[in-house]
CSV table of N, CA and C in Angstrom, one decimal:
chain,number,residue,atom,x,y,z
Y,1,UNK,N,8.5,1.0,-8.1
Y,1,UNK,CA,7.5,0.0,-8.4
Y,1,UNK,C,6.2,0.7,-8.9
Y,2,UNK,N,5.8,1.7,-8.2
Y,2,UNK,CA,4.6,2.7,-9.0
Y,2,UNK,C,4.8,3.7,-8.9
Y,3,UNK,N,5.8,4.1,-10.2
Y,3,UNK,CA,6.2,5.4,-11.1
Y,3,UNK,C,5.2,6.4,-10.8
Y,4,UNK,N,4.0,6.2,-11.2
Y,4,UNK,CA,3.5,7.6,-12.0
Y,4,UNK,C,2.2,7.4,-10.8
Y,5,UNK,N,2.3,7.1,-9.5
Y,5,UNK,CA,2.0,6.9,-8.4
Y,5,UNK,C,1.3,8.5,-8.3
Y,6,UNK,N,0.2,9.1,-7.4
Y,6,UNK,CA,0.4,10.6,-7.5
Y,6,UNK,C,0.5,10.2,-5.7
Y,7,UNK,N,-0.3,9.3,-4.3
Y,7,UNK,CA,0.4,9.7,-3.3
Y,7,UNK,C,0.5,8.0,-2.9
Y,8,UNK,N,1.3,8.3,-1.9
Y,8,UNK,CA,1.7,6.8,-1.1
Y,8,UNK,C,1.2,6.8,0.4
Y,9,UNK,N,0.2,6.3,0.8
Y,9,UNK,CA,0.0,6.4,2.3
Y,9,UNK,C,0.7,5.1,3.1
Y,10,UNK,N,1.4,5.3,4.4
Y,10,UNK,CA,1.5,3.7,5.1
Y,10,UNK,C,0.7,3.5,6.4
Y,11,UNK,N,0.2,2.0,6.7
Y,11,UNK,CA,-0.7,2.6,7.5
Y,11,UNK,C,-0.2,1.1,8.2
Y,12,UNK,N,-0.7,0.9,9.3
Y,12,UNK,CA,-0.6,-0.6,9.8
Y,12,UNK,C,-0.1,-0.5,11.7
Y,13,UNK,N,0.7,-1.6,11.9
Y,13,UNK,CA,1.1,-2.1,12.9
Y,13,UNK,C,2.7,-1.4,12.9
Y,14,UNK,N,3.4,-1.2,11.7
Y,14,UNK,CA,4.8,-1.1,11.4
Y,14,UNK,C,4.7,0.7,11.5
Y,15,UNK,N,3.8,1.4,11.0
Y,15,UNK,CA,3.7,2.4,11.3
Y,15,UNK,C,3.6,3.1,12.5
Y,16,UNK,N,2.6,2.3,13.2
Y,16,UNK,CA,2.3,2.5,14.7
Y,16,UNK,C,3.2,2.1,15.9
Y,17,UNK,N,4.1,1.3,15.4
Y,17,UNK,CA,5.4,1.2,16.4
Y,17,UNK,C,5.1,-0.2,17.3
Y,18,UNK,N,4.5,-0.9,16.4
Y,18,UNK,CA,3.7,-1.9,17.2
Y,18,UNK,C,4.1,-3.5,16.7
Y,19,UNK,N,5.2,-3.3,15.8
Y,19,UNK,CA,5.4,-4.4,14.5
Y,19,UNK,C,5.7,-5.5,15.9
Y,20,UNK,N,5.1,-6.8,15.3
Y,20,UNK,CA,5.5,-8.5,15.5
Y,20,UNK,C,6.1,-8.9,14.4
Y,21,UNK,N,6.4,-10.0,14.7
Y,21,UNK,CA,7.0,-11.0,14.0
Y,21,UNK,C,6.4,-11.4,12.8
Y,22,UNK,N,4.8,-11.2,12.8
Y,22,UNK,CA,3.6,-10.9,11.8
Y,22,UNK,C,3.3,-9.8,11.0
Y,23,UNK,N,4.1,-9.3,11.3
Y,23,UNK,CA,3.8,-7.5,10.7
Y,23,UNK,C,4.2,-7.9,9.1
Y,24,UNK,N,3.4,-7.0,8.8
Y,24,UNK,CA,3.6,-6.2,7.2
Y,24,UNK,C,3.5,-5.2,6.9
Y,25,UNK,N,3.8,-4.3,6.1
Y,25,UNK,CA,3.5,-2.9,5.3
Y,25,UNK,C,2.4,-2.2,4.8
Y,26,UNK,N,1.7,-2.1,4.9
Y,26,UNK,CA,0.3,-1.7,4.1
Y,26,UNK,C,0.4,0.0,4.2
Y,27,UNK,N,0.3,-0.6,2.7
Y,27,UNK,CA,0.9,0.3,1.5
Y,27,UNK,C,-0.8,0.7,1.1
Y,28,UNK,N,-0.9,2.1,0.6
Y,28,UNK,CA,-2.0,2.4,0.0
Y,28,UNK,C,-1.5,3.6,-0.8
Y,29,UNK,N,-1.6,3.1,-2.3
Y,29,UNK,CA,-1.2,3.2,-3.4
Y,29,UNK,C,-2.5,4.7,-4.6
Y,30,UNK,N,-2.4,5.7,-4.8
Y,30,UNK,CA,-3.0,6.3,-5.3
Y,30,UNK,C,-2.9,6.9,-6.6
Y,31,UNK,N,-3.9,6.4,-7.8
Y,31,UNK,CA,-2.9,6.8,-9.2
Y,31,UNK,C,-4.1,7.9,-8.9
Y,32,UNK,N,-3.8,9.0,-10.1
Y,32,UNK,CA,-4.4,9.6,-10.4
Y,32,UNK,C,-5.6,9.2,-11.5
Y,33,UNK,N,-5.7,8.2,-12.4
Y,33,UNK,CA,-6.9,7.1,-12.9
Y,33,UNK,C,-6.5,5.7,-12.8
Y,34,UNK,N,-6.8,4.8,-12.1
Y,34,UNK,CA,-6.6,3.7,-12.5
Y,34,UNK,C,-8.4,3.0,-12.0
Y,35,UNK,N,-8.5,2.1,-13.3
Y,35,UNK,CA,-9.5,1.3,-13.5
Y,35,UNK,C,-10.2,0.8,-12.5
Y,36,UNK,N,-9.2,-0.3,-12.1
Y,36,UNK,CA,-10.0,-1.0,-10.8
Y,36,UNK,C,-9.2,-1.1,-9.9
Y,37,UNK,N,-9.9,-1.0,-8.7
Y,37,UNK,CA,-8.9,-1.0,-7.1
Y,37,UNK,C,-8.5,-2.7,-7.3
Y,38,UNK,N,-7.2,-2.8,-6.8
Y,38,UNK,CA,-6.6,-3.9,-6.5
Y,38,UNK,C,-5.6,-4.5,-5.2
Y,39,UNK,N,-5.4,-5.6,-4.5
Y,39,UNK,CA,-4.2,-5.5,-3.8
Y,39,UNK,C,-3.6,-6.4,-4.4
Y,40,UNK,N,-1.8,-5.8,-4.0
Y,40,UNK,CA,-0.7,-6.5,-4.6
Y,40,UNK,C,0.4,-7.1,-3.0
Y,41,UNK,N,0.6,-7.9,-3.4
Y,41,UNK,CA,1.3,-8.5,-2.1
Y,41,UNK,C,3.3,-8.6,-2.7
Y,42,UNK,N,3.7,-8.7,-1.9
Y,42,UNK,CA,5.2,-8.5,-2.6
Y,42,UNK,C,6.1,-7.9,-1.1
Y,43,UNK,N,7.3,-8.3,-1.3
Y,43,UNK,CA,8.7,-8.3,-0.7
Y,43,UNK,C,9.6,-7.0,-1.0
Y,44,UNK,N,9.4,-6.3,0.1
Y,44,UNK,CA,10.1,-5.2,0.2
Y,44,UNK,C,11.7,-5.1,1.0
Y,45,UNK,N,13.1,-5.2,1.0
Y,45,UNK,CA,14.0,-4.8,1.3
Y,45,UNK,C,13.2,-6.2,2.7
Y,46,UNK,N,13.4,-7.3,2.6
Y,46,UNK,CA,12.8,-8.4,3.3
Y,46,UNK,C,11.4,-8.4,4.0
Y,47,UNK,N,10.9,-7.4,3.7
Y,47,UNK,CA,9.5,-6.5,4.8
Y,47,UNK,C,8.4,-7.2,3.5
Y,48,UNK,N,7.3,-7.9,4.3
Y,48,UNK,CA,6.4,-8.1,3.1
Y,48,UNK,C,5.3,-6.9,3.1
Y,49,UNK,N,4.8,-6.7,2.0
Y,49,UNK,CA,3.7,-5.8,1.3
Y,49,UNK,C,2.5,-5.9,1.3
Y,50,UNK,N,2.0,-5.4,1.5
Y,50,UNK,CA,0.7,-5.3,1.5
Y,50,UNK,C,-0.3,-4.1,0.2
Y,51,UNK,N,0.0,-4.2,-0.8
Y,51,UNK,CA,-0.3,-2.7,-1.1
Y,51,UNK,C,-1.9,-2.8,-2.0
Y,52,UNK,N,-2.7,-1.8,-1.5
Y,52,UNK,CA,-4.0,-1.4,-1.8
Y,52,UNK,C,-3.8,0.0,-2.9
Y,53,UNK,N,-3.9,-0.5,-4.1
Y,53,UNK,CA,-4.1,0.4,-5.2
Y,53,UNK,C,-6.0,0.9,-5.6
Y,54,UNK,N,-5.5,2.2,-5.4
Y,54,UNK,CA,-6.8,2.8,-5.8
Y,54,UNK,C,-6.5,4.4,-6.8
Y,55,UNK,N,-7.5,4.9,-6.9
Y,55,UNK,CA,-7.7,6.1,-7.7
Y,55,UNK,C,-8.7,6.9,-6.9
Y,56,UNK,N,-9.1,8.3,-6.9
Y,56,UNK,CA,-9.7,9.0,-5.8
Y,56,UNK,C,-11.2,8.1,-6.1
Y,57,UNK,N,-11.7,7.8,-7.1
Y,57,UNK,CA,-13.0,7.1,-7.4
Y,57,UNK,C,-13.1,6.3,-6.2
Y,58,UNK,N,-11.9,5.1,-6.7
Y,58,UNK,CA,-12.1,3.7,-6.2
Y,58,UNK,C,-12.0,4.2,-4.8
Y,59,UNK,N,-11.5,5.2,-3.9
Y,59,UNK,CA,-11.2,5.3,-2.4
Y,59,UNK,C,-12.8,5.4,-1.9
Y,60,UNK,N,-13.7,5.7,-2.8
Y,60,UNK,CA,-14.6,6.5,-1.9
Y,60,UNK,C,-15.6,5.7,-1.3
């Protein structure tokens, strides 16, 4: 889904070993340039997404 991605962080409730019935994925997405920070929401292997696209700019 993002090829040319340079890193993938996960961070959340699912990570922490803590998932409910409400849980999602949060996804934090790093191009090497991308314009504007954005989030994209989306269905993963039935797991919904959460993902926060940025570039080192937009993190800061």
């Amino acid at each position: 889904m993002f090829p040319s991605a340079r890193v993938f962080l996960l961070a959340g409730s699912v990570v922490r070993g803590e998932t409910t019935r409400y849980s999602d994925i949060d996804l934090v997405v790093v191009f090497e340039c991308f314009e504007h920070a954005k989030r994209q929401s989306f269905t993963f292997a039935d797991w919904p997404v959460e993902a926060f696209i940025h570039d080192p700019k937009t993190l800061e």
